[in-house]
Structure formats: C-alpha cells, structure tokens
Amino acid sequence: MELKGNKYGIHRVIEPKGVLTQAAYKIDNDMSKVYSNEIVCDVISLNIDSASFTQIEEACGGDEKKIGEMILGIVAERGKQQNPVTGSGGMFIGRVAHIGEDLKDRDLKVGDKIASLVSLSMTPLRIDKIKAIHKDIDRVDIEGKAILFESAIYAKLPDDMSEPLALAALDVAGAPAQARKLPKEGDSVLILGANGKSGVLCGYEAMKKVGPKGNVVGVVRNPKQVDALMELGVYNKVIVASATEPVAVLEAALAANDGKEYDISICCVNIENCEMSAILPVRDDGIVYFFSMATSFTKAALGAEGVGKDVTMIVGNGYTKNHAEITLNVLRENEKLRKLFDEKYC
C-alpha cells in the first residue's frame, strides 16, 4: 500500500525543512518511491521560463552543449528545474505513467498527455537524457520523469491542436486570462513586450474587453516588428521604445493615448529593469500587472513610491480560473495568432 504524502508536496522537501517545494533549495526527485496522492509523468518536453532560459543561454554564451549541461546540473543538485539566478522554472508536457490510489477519481488515466500548469521550480524532476534544445522557443526535449502533487493543476492536451502549439500557449496561460479579467470597457491598456507569446495573447484579450472605445497599445524595441503586429489586429497602436528606458516609454506611450495616462499596464518583458516603464505611464489608482519573472518587486515598490504613483501592482500569478481554456480558445478564435504560434513556436 502506498504511503500518503502532504497535499502540497512538503514530504518531498529535503532542505530546508518547513518550507514548500518552490521555496526549498533541494527536493526529493526519487521516482522509485511514489505516494498515494502523487501522479508520475513521463516527460516529453520542458518549456523553460523565458527569463530563466534567457539567463542560462547568456551564461553559456549560447552554446547548446553548455546549456544542456547547466540544466542537467541544476536538476541534479536541486531535484527540480529552478534557475538559481531568476528563481523561476517553467512547465512540462508529458504522458501520465502512474496515478496514486487516492487520485483515481480524477478525470485522468494512464497514457493521457498533459501539460503541467505549475512551475518546474516546485516540481520533482529527473532528467535521464536531453534529446534536443530549441533555443528560439525556450524548449528542451528530454527523457525523464516528473511528479505532480495532489494540489497541482494540469491540462489535458487538446485534440484539435499539436502538442507544441498547446504547450506554447499554456506556458503563458495566466497572462491572457488576466488581460481578460483586469480591464473594463473603454479602458486604455499598455502592453510591454508586445511581440512575445504572452504579449500578443494579452493584446487579443484586452482588445476584446476594452471594446471600440478603448485603446490597447503595444511597446516593442524593434521597429521591424510594428507592421506585423498591427496586421495581427491585437493592438490599436504599436510604439517603439526600449522597456529599460522608462522616460522614452512614457513619452511614446502618452503620445499614443492622446496625452493621457493609462488605466492598466501589463509587463511581459523577460529582462531586468523594466519596472518603471510599466509604472510611469499608469494613472493614480490604475493597475500594473507584472507577468515577467525578471521583475524585481523591490524596484517596483520603491520606484512607485519614489515617483509618487498610487497604483495597484499585481504579481504575475501564473494561475487564474479557467486560464488554460481561455488561452487555448484564443488560438481557436484567431486564425492569424494560431498561424503565428505554429510558425514561430512549434
């Protein structure tokens, strides 16, 4: 008979004791012992968090062999894929290999392909082999196993789209779901990192929510991206500025909104020092949503205080209700976005 573990996986924490698996330095990734409230998956691919993969790639000088070695080293040392610099992880897709006896009542069976919707920074993971590294899409194909706890969330991979397509969308599922929830009709919304996966999905949902009287503006650093983004129809306007230069972003953003500050900004940029570019253009009592794991919440809090901005700042929680279905439906509804994702991320 299988032993029952803690709902949140605390039984897998090795050090330090008394914390949850995300905060732990090292967790137990021994797959030979499985608890009655755990699900074991054969992992197919890891989608490394964008901020994390960017940091690893830069540290390895872009060398694929070194990237693989670094990832193997992190997992061997920590029992999970948690970047020691960014603290973030990513997600995986895999096939269900075992369902603990206490979870047999779930709508899940051995052999189902699923995407984890909890971070790799808290997921017990064992990598037996790295098969391929796709630097352009932050993906690593592996042979290995992972464990989902009783509290973990996941999504069955849909039948109407490919695995890579579903994974690319689900990797950032929290962002478009929040972009649907936060704005109201007629709002102005500024999206930094407008050309990335989360950016275009947020733009689509925000455009639907604010309606014809609203204004959704994207920010990109590369002027060559503007025409293609406008063709997608997910922004009213796209401006060119570096998100690490808050004054330049402020000036361009206000010019694109009739000189008015924004109701909401969404930061999807995967590099550091973009906090003030998201804060400065937002009106008092507005909302700043940070979806990037590169965000320093110390810089955000002190920066907002320093410029006298009374804004509500939201941590980029990767989960909100129905986020997986909301995000997959974006690709079902918008043929241009689906084509973009197929060509760019699959």
XYZ file of C-alpha atoms in Angstrom:
346
model
C 0.000 0.000 0.000
C 1.329 3.425 -0.954
C 2.028 5.951 1.784
C 0.142 9.235 1.591
C 2.161 12.417 1.223
C 1.344 16.000 2.046
C -1.161 17.653 -0.310
C 1.341 20.384 -1.195
C 4.355 18.092 -1.513
C 6.096 19.044 1.721
C 7.071 15.380 2.162
C 9.447 15.830 -0.801
C 11.365 18.736 0.754
C 14.933 17.842 1.706
C 16.283 21.253 2.693
C 15.452 23.495 4.369
C 12.686 21.744 6.260
C 9.455 23.595 6.934
C 9.075 25.244 3.535
C 7.065 24.413 0.440
C 8.779 22.817 -2.546
C 9.064 26.065 -4.507
C 10.995 27.743 -1.693
C 13.122 24.674 -0.953
C 16.726 24.555 -2.081
C 16.570 20.798 -2.659
C 13.665 18.394 -3.078
C 13.418 14.619 -3.392
C 13.162 13.524 -7.038
C 13.465 9.784 -6.323
C 10.868 8.235 -8.621
C 11.255 4.759 -7.133
C 9.069 5.781 -4.213
C 5.664 7.160 -5.106
C 2.996 8.346 -2.685
C -0.719 7.623 -2.921
C -1.589 11.231 -3.744
C 1.005 11.773 -6.464
C 0.892 11.497 -10.248
C 4.003 10.363 -12.103
C 4.550 11.520 -15.679
C 6.991 10.521 -18.392
C 8.230 13.918 -19.522
C 8.419 14.768 -23.218
C 9.471 18.426 -23.150
C 10.313 21.205 -20.755
C 9.278 24.737 -21.577
C 11.792 26.758 -19.584
C 10.525 30.085 -18.268
C 11.601 32.824 -20.671
C 13.544 34.848 -18.089
C 15.270 31.690 -16.884
C 16.191 30.410 -20.347
C 17.491 33.829 -21.364
C 19.746 33.901 -18.290
C 21.014 30.347 -18.881
C 21.648 30.993 -22.568
C 23.589 34.174 -21.832
C 25.617 32.477 -19.096
C 26.532 29.699 -21.557
C 27.324 32.044 -24.414
C 24.572 30.433 -26.478
C 26.381 27.071 -26.619
C 23.764 24.302 -26.693
C 26.002 21.713 -25.060
C 26.737 24.041 -22.158
C 23.035 24.941 -21.842
C 22.197 21.245 -21.550
C 24.948 20.695 -19.006
C 23.742 23.618 -16.910
C 20.154 22.350 -16.897
C 21.305 18.820 -16.000
C 23.422 20.307 -13.209
C 20.563 22.333 -11.755
C 18.223 19.332 -11.695
C 20.899 17.017 -10.269
C 21.679 19.469 -7.480
C 18.172 20.651 -6.630
C 15.842 17.835 -7.711
C 13.893 20.333 -9.816
C 14.444 22.809 -12.646
C 14.725 26.071 -10.739
C 17.143 28.639 -12.062
C 19.308 29.731 -9.107
C 19.553 33.275 -10.504
C 15.960 34.025 -11.531
C 14.293 31.560 -9.145
C 11.863 30.574 -11.893
C 11.228 27.288 -13.647
C 8.768 26.693 -16.476
C 6.416 23.800 -17.197
C 6.412 20.381 -18.842
C 4.352 18.236 -21.156
C 4.304 14.508 -20.628
C 2.329 11.306 -20.559
C 0.714 10.037 -17.345
C 2.610 6.958 -16.198
C 1.074 6.353 -12.763
C -1.832 7.719 -10.735
C -1.730 7.289 -6.965
C -4.619 5.327 -5.453
C -6.008 8.404 -3.680
C -6.348 10.251 -7.000
C -8.083 7.527 -9.006
C -11.345 9.507 -9.048
C -9.828 12.234 -11.238
C -10.733 12.627 -14.883
C -7.372 11.226 -15.863
C -5.979 7.904 -16.968
C -2.581 6.364 -17.583
C -1.429 7.311 -21.061
C -3.097 10.740 -21.149
C -0.899 13.538 -22.432
C -0.969 16.556 -20.153
C 0.712 19.891 -19.628
C 1.674 20.816 -16.099
C 0.293 24.176 -15.052
C 2.513 24.503 -12.005
C 6.089 25.733 -12.115
C 9.068 23.454 -12.595
C 10.554 25.411 -9.683
C 8.406 23.273 -7.366
C 8.090 20.039 -9.379
C 10.216 16.954 -8.609
C 12.025 16.210 -11.865
C 14.534 13.631 -13.038
C 16.258 14.039 -16.394
C 17.692 10.853 -17.899
C 18.631 12.345 -21.253
C 18.444 15.656 -23.073
C 17.324 14.918 -26.620
C 17.189 18.393 -28.163
C 17.392 22.070 -27.223
C 15.309 24.612 -29.111
C 16.860 27.944 -28.198
C 14.447 30.013 -30.253
C 11.434 28.801 -28.268
C 13.000 28.083 -24.817
C 12.153 24.379 -25.098
C 14.146 21.315 -24.099
C 13.107 17.824 -25.227
C 14.079 15.198 -22.674
C 13.637 11.670 -21.421
C 12.767 11.765 -17.761
C 10.047 11.775 -15.130
C 8.217 14.354 -13.053
C 5.762 14.251 -10.179
C 2.590 16.251 -9.703
C 1.236 16.635 -6.187
C -2.394 16.409 -5.114
C -2.717 20.212 -5.223
C -1.119 20.559 -8.661
C -3.048 21.796 -11.674
C -2.658 20.453 -15.192
C -4.446 20.421 -18.518
C -5.084 17.544 -20.880
C -3.606 18.367 -24.245
C -6.395 19.171 -26.710
C -7.165 17.046 -29.761
C -7.573 19.995 -32.120
C -4.004 21.317 -31.987
C -0.471 19.947 -31.915
C 1.415 19.339 -28.679
C 3.998 22.078 -29.350
C 1.246 24.572 -30.156
C -0.720 23.790 -26.998
C 2.443 23.904 -24.891
C 3.497 27.258 -26.313
C 0.142 28.758 -25.364
C -0.274 27.059 -21.981
C 3.210 28.170 -20.965
C 1.859 31.709 -20.574
C -1.790 30.900 -19.832
C -2.028 33.152 -16.777
C -1.312 36.323 -18.743
C -4.156 36.420 -21.309
C -6.615 35.252 -18.663
C -5.643 38.237 -16.509
C -5.790 40.522 -19.551
C -9.407 39.435 -19.897
C -10.169 39.930 -16.210
C -8.458 43.224 -15.355
C -9.644 45.806 -17.942
C -13.155 47.141 -18.360
C -14.879 48.562 -21.406
C -13.296 51.796 -22.619
C -10.020 51.340 -20.713
C -6.590 52.161 -22.099
C -4.074 49.312 -21.773
C -0.301 49.436 -22.333
C 1.495 46.132 -23.024
C 5.288 45.980 -22.762
C 6.918 43.073 -24.553
C 4.140 43.257 -27.114
C 5.784 40.921 -29.611
C 6.222 37.897 -27.350
C 3.876 34.983 -26.704
C 2.240 36.483 -23.645
C 2.187 39.952 -25.214
C 0.157 39.074 -28.308
C -2.249 36.886 -26.339
C -2.773 39.689 -23.803
C -3.315 42.159 -26.618
C -6.019 39.987 -28.134
C -7.912 39.550 -24.861
C -7.518 43.215 -23.883
C -8.835 44.379 -27.273
C -11.938 42.224 -26.813
C -12.512 43.506 -23.295
C -11.994 47.271 -23.797
C -14.066 47.374 -26.978
C -14.095 50.055 -29.671
C -13.908 52.933 -27.180
C -10.772 51.546 -25.536
C -7.136 51.764 -26.572
C -4.623 48.902 -26.459
C -1.055 49.961 -27.167
C 1.915 47.616 -27.559
C 5.543 48.501 -26.854
C 8.373 46.894 -28.842
C 12.061 47.676 -29.126
C 12.449 46.636 -32.776
C 10.680 48.877 -35.315
C 10.634 45.993 -37.803
C 8.006 44.264 -35.633
C 5.414 47.026 -35.819
C 3.749 46.246 -39.151
C 3.371 42.520 -38.431
C 1.830 43.227 -35.025
C -0.653 45.689 -36.462
C -1.554 43.127 -39.109
C -2.458 40.678 -36.318
C -5.130 43.074 -35.131
C -4.323 42.673 -31.438
C -3.313 46.314 -30.838
C -4.774 49.681 -31.711
C -1.254 51.101 -31.890
C 2.307 49.844 -31.509
C 5.085 52.160 -30.327
C 8.848 51.700 -30.451
C 10.877 52.131 -27.258
C 13.155 50.081 -25.019
C 11.374 48.885 -21.885
C 14.575 49.533 -19.947
C 14.256 53.273 -20.703
C 11.214 54.488 -18.741
C 11.301 58.115 -19.869
C 11.306 57.119 -23.544
C 8.457 54.651 -22.907
C 6.459 57.286 -21.016
C 6.758 59.887 -23.745
C 5.868 57.498 -26.578
C 3.062 55.858 -24.593
C 1.363 59.138 -23.681
C 1.613 60.319 -27.287
C -0.209 57.136 -28.351
C -3.028 57.760 -25.835
C -3.909 61.400 -26.557
C -1.579 62.566 -23.800
C -3.496 60.643 -21.119
C -2.102 58.150 -18.639
C -3.206 54.523 -18.913
C -5.690 52.613 -16.818
C -3.640 49.417 -16.945
C -0.180 48.310 -17.979
C 0.949 44.715 -18.482
C 4.667 43.928 -18.413
C 5.620 40.816 -20.392
C 9.299 41.689 -20.875
C 11.744 38.924 -19.953
C 14.706 41.129 -18.968
C 15.511 43.160 -15.859
C 14.958 46.847 -15.115
C 11.612 47.322 -16.839
C 9.605 48.073 -13.693
C 9.423 51.845 -14.076
C 8.455 51.650 -17.737
C 5.352 49.781 -16.622
C 4.618 52.112 -13.691
C 5.235 55.612 -15.041
C 2.568 55.666 -17.793
C -0.247 54.479 -15.455
C -2.659 56.880 -13.748
C -3.180 57.039 -9.996
C -5.493 54.206 -8.887
C -4.589 52.333 -12.082
C -3.258 48.778 -12.288
C 0.220 47.490 -13.139
C 0.369 43.759 -13.867
C 3.861 42.230 -13.877
C 3.857 38.935 -15.759
C 7.649 38.717 -16.052
C 9.741 36.613 -13.682
C 12.556 39.104 -14.304
C 10.628 41.681 -12.273
C 12.169 42.985 -9.064
C 9.308 43.725 -6.755
C 11.657 45.738 -4.564
C 12.419 48.003 -7.528
C 8.732 48.188 -8.399
C 7.593 49.072 -4.892
C 10.311 51.606 -4.161
C 10.148 53.005 -7.681
C 6.409 53.656 -7.479
C 6.891 55.295 -4.108
C 9.733 57.408 -5.440
C 7.653 58.928 -8.245
C 4.508 59.265 -6.128
C 2.438 56.722 -8.041
C -0.570 55.331 -6.176
C -1.054 52.265 -8.357
C -2.163 48.723 -7.625
C 0.656 46.359 -8.555
C -0.206 42.728 -9.222
C 2.238 39.849 -9.029
C 2.180 37.781 -12.221
C 0.387 34.794 -10.781
C 0.554 32.132 -13.474
C -2.841 30.832 -12.426
C -6.294 32.287 -12.628
C -9.570 30.405 -13.005
C -10.084 28.743 -16.392
C -6.801 30.166 -17.649
C -5.911 27.107 -19.739
C -9.185 27.020 -21.640
C -9.226 30.811 -22.074
C -5.764 30.750 -23.625
C -6.362 27.784 -25.922
C -9.579 29.426 -27.086
C -7.597 32.483 -28.233
C -5.827 30.262 -30.754
C -9.144 28.711 -31.769
C -10.745 32.113 -32.279
C -7.934 33.944 -34.056
C -6.507 32.245 -37.155
C -3.719 34.809 -37.507
C -2.479 34.212 -33.970
C -2.674 30.453 -34.413
C -0.653 30.699 -37.611
C 1.905 32.906 -35.832
C 2.283 30.417 -32.984
C 2.551 27.483 -35.403
C 5.301 29.203 -37.369
C 7.221 30.768 -34.512
C 6.902 28.467 -31.508
C 6.368 24.965 -32.896
